[in-house]
Short mmCIF file of N, CA and C in Angstrom, two decimals:
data_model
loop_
_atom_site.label_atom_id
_atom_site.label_comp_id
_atom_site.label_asym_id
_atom_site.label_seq_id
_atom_site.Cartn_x
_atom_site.Cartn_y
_atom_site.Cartn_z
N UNK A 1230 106.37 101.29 97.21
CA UNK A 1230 105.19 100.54 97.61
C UNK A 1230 104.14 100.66 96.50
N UNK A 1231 103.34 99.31 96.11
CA UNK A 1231 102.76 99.99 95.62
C UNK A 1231 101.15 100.26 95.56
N UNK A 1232 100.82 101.44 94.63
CA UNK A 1232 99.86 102.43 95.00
C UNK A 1232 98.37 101.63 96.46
N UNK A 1233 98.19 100.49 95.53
CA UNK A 1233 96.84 99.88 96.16
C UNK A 1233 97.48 99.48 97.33
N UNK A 1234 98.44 98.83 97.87
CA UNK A 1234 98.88 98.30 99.62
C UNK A 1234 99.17 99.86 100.09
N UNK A 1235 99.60 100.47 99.42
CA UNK A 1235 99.59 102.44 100.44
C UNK A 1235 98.15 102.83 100.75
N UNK A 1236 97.09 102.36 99.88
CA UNK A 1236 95.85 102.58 100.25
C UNK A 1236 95.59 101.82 101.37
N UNK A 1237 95.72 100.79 101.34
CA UNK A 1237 95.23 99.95 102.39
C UNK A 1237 95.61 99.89 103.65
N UNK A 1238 97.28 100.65 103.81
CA UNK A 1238 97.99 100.83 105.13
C UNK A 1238 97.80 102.12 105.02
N UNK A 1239 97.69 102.90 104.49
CA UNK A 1239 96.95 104.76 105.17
C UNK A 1239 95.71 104.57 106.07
N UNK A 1240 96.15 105.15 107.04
CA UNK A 1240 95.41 105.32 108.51
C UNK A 1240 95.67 106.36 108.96
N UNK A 1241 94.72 106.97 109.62
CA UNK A 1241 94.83 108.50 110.32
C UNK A 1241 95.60 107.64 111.96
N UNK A 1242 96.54 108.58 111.91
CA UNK A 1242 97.61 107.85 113.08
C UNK A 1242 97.47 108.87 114.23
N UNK A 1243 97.12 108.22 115.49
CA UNK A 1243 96.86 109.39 116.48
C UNK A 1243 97.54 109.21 118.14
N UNK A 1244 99.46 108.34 117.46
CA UNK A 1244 100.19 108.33 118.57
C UNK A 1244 101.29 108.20 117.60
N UNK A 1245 101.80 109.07 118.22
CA UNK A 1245 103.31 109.34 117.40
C UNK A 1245 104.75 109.29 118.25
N UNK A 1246 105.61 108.27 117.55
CA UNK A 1246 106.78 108.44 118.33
C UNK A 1246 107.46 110.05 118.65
N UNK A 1247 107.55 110.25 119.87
CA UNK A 1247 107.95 111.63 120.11
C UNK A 1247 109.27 112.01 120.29
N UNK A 1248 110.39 111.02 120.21
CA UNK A 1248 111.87 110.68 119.87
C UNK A 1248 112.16 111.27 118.57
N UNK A 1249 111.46 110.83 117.59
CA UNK A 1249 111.90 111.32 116.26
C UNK A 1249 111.60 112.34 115.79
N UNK A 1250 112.14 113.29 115.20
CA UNK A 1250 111.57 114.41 114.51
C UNK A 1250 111.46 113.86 112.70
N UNK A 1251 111.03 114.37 111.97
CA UNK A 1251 110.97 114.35 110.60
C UNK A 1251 111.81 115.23 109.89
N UNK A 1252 112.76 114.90 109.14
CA UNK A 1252 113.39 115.31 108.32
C UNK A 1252 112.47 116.78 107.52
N UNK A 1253 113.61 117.80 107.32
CA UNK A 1253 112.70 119.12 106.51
C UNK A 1253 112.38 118.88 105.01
N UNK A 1254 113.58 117.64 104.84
CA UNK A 1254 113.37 117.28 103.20
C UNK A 1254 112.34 116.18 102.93
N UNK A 1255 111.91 115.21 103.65
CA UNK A 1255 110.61 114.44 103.86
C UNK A 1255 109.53 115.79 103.92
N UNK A 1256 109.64 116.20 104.30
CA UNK A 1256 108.46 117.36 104.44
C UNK A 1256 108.41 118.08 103.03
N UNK A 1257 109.33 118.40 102.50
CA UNK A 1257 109.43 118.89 101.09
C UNK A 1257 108.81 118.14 100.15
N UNK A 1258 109.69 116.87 100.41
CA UNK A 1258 108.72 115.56 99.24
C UNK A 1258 107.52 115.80 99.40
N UNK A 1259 107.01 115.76 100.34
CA UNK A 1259 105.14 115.19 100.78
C UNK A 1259 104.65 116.93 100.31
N UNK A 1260 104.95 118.10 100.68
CA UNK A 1260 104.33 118.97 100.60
C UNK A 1260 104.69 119.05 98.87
N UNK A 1261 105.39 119.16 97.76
CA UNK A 1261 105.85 118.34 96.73
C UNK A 1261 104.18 118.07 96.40
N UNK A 1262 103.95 116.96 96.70
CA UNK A 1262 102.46 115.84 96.14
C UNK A 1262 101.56 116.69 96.02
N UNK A 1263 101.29 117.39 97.73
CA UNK A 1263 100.39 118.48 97.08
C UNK A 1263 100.37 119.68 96.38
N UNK A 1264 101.63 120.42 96.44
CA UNK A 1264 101.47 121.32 95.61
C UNK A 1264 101.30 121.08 94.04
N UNK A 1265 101.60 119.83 93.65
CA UNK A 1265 101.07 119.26 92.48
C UNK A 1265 100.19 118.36 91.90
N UNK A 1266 98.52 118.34 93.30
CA UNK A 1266 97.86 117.85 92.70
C UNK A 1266 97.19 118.98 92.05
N UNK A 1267 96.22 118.26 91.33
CA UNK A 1267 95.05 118.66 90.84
C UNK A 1267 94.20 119.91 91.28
N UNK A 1268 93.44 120.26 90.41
CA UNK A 1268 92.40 121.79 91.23
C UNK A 1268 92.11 122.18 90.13
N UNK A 1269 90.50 122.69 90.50
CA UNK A 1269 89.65 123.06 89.35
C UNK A 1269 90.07 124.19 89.07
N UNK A 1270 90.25 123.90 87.54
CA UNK A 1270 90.64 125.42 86.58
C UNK A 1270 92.20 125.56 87.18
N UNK A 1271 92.71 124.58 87.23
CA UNK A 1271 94.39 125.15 87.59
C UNK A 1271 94.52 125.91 89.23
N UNK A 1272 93.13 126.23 89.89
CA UNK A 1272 93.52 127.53 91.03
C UNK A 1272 94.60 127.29 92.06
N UNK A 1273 94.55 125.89 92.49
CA UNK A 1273 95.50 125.83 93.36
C UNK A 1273 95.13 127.16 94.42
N UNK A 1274 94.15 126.45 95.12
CA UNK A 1274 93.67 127.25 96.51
C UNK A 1274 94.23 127.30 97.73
N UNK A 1275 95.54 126.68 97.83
CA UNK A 1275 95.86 126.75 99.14
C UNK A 1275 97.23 127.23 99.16
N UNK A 1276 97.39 127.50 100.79
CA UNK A 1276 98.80 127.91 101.05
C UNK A 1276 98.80 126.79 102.09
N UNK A 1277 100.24 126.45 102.56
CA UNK A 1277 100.75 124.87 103.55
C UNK A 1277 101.56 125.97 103.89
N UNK A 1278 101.47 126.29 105.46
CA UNK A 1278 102.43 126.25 106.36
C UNK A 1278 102.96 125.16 107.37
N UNK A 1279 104.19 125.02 107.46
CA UNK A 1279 104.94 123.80 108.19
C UNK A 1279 104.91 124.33 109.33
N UNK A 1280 104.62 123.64 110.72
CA UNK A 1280 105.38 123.97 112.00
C UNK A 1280 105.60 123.25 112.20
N UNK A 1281 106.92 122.96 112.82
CA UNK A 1281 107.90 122.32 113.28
C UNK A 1281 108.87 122.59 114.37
N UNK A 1282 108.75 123.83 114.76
CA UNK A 1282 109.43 124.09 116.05
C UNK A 1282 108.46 123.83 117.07
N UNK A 1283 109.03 122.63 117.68
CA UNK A 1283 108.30 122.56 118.99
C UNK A 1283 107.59 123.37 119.83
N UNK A 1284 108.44 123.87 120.32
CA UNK A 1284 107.71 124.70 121.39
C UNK A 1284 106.17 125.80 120.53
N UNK A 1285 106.24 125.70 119.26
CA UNK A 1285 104.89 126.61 118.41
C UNK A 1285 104.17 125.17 118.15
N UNK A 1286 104.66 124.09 117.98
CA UNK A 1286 103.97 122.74 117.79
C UNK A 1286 103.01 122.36 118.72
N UNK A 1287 103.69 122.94 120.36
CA UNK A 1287 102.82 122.72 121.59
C UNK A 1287 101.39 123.73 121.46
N UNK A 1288 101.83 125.00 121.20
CA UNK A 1288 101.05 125.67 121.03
C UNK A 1288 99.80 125.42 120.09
N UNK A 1289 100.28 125.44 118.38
CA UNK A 1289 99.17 124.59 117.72
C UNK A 1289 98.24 123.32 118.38
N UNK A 1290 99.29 122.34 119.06
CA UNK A 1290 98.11 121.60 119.43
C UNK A 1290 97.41 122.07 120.17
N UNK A 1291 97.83 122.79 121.08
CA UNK A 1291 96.47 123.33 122.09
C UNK A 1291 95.25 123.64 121.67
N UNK A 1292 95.65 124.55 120.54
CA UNK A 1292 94.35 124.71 119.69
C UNK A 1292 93.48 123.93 119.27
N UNK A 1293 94.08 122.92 118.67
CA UNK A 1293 93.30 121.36 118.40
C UNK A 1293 92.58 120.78 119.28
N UNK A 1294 93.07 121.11 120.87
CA UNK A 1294 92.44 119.82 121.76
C UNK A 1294 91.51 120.67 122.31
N UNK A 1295 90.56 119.80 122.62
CA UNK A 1295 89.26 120.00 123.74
C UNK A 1295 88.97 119.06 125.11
N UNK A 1296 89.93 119.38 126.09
CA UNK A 1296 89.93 118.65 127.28
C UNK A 1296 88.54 118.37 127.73
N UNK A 1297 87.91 119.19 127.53
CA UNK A 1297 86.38 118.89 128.36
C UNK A 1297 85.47 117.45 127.43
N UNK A 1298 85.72 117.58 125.87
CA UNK A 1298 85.79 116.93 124.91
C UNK A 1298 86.31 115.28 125.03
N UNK A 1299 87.75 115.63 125.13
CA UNK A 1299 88.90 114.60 124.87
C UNK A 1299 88.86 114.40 123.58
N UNK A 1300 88.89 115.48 123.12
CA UNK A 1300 89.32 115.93 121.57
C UNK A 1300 90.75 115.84 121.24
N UNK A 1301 90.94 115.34 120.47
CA UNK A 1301 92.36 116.05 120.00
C UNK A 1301 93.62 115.71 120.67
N UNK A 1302 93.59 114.91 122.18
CA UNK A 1302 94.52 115.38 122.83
C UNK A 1302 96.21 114.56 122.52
N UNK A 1303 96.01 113.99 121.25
CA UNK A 1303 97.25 112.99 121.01
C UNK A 1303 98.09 114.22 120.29
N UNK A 1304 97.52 115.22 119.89
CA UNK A 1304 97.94 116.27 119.04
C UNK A 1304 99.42 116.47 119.11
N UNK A 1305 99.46 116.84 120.81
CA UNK A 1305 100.65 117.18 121.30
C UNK A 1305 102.30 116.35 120.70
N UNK A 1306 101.50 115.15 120.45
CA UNK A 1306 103.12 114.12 120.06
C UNK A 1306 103.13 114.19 118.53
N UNK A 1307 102.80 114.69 118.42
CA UNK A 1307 103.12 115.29 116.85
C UNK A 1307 104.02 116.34 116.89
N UNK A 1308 105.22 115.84 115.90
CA UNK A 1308 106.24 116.81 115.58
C UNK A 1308 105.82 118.05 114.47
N UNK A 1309 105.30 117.78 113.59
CA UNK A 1309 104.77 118.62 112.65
C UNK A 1309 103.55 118.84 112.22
N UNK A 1310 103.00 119.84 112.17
CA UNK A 1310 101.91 120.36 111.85
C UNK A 1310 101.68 121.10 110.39
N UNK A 1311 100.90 120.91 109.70
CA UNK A 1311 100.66 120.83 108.20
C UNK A 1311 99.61 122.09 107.94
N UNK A 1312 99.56 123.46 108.28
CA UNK A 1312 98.14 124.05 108.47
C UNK A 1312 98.07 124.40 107.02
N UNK A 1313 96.45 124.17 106.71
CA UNK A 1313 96.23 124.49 105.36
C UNK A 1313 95.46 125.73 105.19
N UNK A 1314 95.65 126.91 104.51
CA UNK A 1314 94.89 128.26 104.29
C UNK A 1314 94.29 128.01 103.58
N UNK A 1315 93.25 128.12 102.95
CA UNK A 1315 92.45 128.48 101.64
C UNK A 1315 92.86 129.65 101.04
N UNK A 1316 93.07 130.15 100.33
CA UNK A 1316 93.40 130.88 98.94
C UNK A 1316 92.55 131.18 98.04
N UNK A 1317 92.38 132.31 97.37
CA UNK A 1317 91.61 132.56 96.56
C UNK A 1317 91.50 131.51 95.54
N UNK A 1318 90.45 131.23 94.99
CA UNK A 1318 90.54 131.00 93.87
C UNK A 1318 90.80 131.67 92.28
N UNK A 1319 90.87 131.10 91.33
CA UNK A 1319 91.09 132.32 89.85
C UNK A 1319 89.70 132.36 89.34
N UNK A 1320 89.24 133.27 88.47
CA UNK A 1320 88.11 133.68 87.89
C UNK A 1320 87.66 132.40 87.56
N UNK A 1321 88.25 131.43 87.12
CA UNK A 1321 87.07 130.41 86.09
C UNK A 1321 86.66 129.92 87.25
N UNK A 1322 87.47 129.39 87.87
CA UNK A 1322 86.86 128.33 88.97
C UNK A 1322 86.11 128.93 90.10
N UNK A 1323 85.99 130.03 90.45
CA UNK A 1323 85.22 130.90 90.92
C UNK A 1323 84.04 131.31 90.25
N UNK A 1324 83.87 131.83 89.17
CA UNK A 1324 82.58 131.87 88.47
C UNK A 1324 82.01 130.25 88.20
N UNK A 1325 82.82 128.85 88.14
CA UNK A 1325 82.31 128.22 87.93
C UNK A 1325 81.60 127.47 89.24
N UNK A 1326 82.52 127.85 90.49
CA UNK A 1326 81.68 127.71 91.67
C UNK A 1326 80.28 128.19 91.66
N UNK A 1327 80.23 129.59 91.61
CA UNK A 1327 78.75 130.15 91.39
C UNK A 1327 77.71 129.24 90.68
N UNK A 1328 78.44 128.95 89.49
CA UNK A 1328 76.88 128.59 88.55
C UNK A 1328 76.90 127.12 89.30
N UNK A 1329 77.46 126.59 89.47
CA UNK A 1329 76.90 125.17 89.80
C UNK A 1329 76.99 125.00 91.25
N UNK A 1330 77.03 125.91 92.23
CA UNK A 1330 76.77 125.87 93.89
C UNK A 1330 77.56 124.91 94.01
N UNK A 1331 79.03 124.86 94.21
CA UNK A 1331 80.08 124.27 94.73
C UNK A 1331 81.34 125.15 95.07
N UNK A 1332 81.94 125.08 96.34
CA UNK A 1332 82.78 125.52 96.85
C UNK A 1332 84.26 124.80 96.29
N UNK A 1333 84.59 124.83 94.92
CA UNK A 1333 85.57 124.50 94.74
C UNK A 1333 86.92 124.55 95.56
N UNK A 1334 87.40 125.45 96.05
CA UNK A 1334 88.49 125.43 96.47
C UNK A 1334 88.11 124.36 97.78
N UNK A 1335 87.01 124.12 98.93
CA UNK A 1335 87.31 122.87 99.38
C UNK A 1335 87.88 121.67 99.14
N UNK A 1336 86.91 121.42 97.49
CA UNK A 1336 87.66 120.04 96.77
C UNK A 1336 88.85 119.65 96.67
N UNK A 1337 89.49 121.25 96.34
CA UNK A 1337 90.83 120.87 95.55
C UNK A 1337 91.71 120.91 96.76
N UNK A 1338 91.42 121.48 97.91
CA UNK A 1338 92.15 121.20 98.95
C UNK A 1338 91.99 119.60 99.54
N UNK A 1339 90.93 119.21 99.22
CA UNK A 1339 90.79 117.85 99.59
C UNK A 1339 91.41 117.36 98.98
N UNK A 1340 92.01 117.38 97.59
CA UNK A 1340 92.52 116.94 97.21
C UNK A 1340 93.95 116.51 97.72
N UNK A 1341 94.42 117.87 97.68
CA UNK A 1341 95.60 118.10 97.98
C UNK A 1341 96.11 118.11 99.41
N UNK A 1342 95.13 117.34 100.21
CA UNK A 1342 94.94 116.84 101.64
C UNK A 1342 95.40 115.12 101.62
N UNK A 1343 94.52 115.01 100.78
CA UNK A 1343 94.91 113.65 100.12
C UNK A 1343 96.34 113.12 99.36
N UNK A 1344 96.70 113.96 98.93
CA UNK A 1344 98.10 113.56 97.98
C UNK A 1344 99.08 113.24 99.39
N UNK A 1345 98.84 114.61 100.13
CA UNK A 1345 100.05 115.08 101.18
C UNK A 1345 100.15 113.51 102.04
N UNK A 1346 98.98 113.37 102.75
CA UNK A 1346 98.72 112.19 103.28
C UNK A 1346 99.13 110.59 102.74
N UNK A 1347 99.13 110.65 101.54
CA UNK A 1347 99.49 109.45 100.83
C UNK A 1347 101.18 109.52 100.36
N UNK A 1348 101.57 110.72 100.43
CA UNK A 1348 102.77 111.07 100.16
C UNK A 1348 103.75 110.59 101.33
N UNK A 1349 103.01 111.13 102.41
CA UNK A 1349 103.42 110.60 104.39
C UNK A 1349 103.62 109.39 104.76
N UNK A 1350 102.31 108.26 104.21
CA UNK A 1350 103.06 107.28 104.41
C UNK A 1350 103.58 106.64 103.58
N UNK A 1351 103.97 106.89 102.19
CA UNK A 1351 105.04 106.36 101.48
C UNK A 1351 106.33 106.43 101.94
N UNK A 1352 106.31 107.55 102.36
CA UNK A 1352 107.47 107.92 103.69
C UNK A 1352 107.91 107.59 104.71
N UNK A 1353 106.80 106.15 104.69
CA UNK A 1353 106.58 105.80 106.62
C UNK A 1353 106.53 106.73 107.98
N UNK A 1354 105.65 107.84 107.10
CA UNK A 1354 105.57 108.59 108.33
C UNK A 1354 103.76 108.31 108.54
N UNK A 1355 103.04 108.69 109.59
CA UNK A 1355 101.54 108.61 109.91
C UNK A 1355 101.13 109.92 110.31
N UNK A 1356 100.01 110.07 109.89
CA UNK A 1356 99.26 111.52 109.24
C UNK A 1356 97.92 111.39 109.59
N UNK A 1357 97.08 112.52 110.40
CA UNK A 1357 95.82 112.75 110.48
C UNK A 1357 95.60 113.87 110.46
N UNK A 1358 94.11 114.32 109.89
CA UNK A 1358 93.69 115.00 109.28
C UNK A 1358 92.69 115.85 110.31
N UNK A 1359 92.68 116.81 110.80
CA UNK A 1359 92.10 117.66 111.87
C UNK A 1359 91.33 118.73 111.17
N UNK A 1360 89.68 118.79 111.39
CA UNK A 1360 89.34 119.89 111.43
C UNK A 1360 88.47 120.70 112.42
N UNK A 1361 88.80 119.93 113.55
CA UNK A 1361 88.56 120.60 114.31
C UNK A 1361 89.79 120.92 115.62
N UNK A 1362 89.89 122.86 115.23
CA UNK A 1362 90.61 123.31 115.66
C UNK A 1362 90.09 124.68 116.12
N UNK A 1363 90.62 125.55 117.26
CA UNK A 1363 90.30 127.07 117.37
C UNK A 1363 90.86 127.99 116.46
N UNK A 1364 90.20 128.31 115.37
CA UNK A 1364 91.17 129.00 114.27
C UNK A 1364 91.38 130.34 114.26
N UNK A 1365 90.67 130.90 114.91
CA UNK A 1365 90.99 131.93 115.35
C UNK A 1365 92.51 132.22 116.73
N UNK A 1366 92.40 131.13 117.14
CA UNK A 1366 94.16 130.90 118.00
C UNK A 1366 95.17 129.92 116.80
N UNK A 1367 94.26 129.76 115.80
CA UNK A 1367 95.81 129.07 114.81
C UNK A 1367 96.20 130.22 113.99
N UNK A 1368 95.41 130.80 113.88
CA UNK A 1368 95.57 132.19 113.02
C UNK A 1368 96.72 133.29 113.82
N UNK A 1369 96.04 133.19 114.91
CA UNK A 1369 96.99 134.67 116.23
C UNK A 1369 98.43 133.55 115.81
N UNK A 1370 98.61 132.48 116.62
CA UNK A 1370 99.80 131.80 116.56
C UNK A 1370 100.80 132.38 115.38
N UNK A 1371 100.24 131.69 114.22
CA UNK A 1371 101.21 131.79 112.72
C UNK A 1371 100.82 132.97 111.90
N UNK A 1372 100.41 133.98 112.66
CA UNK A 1372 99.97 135.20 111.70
C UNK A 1372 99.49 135.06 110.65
N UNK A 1373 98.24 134.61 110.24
CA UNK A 1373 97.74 134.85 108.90
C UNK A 1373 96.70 135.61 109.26
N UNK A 1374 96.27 136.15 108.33
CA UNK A 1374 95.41 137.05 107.89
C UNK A 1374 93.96 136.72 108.72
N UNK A 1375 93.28 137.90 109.42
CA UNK A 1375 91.81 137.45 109.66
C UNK A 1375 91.05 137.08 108.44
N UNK A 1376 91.25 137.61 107.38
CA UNK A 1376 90.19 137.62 106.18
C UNK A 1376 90.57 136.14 105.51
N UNK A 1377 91.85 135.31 106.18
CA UNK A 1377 92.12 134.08 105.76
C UNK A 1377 91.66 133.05 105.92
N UNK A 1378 90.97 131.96 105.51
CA UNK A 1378 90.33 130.78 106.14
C UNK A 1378 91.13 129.48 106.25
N UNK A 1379 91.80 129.41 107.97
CA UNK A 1379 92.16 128.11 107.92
C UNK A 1379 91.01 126.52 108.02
N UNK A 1380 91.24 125.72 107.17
CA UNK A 1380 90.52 124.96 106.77
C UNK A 1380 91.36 123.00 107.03
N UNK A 1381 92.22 122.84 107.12
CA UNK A 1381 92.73 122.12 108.30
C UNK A 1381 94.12 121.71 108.48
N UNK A 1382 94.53 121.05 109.56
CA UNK A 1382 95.59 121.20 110.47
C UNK A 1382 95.91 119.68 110.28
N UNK A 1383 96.64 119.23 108.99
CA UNK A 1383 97.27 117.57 109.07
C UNK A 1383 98.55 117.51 109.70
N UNK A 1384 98.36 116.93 111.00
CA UNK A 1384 99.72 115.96 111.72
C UNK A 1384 100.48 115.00 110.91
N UNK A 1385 101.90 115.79 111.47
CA UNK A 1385 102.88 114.45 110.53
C UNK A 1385 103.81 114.06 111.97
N UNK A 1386 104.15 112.18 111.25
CA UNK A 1386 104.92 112.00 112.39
C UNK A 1386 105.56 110.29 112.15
N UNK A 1387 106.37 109.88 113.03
CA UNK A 1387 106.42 108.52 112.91
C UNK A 1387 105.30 107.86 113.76
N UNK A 1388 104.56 106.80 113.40
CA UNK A 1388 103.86 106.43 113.90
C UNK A 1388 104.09 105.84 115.23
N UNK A 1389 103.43 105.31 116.58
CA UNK A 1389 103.73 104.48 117.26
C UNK A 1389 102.63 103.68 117.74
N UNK A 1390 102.26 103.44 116.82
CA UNK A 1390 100.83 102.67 117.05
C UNK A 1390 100.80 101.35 116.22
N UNK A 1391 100.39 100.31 115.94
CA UNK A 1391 100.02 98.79 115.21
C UNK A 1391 98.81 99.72 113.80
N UNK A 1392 99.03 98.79 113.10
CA UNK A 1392 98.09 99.11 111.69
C UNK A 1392 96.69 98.77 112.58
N UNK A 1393 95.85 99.34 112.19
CA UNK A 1393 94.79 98.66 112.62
C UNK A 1393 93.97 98.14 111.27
N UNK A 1394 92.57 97.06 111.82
CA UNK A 1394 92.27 96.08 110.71
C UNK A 1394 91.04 97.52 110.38
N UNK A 1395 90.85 97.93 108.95
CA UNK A 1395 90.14 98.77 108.40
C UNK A 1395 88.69 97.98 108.48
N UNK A 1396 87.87 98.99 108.85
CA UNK A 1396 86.43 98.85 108.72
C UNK A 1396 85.56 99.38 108.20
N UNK A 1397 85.43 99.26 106.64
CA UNK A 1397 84.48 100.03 105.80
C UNK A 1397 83.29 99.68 105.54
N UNK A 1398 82.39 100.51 105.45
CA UNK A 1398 80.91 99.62 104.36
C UNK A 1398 81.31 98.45 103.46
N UNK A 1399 80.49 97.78 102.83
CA UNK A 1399 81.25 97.05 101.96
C UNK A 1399 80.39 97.77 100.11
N UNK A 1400 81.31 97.41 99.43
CA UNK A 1400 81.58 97.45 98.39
C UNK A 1400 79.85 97.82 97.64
N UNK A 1401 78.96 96.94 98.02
CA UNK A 1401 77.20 96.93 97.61
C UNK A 1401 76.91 98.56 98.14
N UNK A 1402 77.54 98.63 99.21
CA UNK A 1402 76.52 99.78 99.84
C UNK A 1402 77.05 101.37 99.63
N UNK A 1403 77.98 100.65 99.01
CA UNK A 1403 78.62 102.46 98.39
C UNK A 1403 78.91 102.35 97.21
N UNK A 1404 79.07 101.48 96.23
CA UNK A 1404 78.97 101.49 94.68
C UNK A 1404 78.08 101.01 93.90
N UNK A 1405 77.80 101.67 93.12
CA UNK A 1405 76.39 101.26 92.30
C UNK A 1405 76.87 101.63 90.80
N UNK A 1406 76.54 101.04 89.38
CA UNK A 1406 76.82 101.19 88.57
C UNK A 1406 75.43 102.13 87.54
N UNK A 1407 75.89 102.93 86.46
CA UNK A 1407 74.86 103.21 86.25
C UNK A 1407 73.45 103.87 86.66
N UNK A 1408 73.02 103.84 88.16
CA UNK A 1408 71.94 104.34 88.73
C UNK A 1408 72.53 104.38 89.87
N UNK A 1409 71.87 105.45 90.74
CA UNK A 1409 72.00 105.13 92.17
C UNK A 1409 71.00 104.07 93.07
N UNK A 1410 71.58 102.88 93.58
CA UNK A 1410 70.67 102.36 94.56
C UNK A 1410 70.80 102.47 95.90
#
């Protein structure tokens, strides 16, 4: 496909056929994209854990949803769950966080939030991006570390939903050349 129509059909997908599971090697490809994007100073801040066994899949979503809310609650038909750790960063990009008051390793996870996602539906699979979750119950779940920061939880899946028609600002009100207007 190419690059610009994958932009335009990436959509955060929030009903998933629950018949299909996803292949472990589709999951390889896409996790693949991100482990090779980009990140300041090389750090590569994150760790990707996969869940994929159901019955811990049910569990993760729980964490995600907020019934009182009606948060979250498509979570459940998601076969795979994408949790992202933050990771240290290395000295440069860490001292270079300091001097210029930026939390690098967010970026580069955004980044690499982004690849994964664009990687998904090249795949024809549909992918959303969660950060709001109880992380302190995603943490107990998959054992990571208290001193670890999970930072978010992308759903993978086949979609079962219609594209929907995208609705952005237009083009005047978020690009400006030269100056900001």
């Amino acid at each position: 496909m190419d690059f610009y129509e994958l932009v335009k059909q990436r959509q955060s997908t929030r009903a998933f056929d629950t018949e299909r599971m996803v292949d472990r090697e589709i999951i390889a490809r896409i996790l693949e994209a991100g482990r090779l994007s980009p990140s300041a100073c090389n750090a590569q801040p994150w760790h990707f854990i996969v869940v994929d066994e159901p019955d811990l899949t049910n569990k993760v979503a729980d964490a995600t949803s907020a019934r009182l809310l009606g948060m979250n609650h498509f979570t459940k038909q998601a076969p795979v769950h994408i949790i992202v750790v933050e990771e240290k960063v290395n000295f440069s990009s860490g001292i270079g966080g300091l001097v210029k008051d930026k939390h690098f390793a967010f970026l580069d996870i955004g980044i690499a939030t982004a690849h994964i996602c664009l990687a998904a539906e090249s795949e024809g699979l549909g992918s959303c991006i969660l950060g709001w979750f109880k992380e302190s119950k995603v943490k107990e779940l998959l054992n990571i570390p208290k001193n670890k920061r999970v930072v978010l939880d992308i759903i993978i899946g086949y979609p079962a939903q219609p594209l929907r028609e995208k609705r952005r600002k237009s083009s005047e009100e978020v690009i400006s050349f030269n100056t900001y207007q």
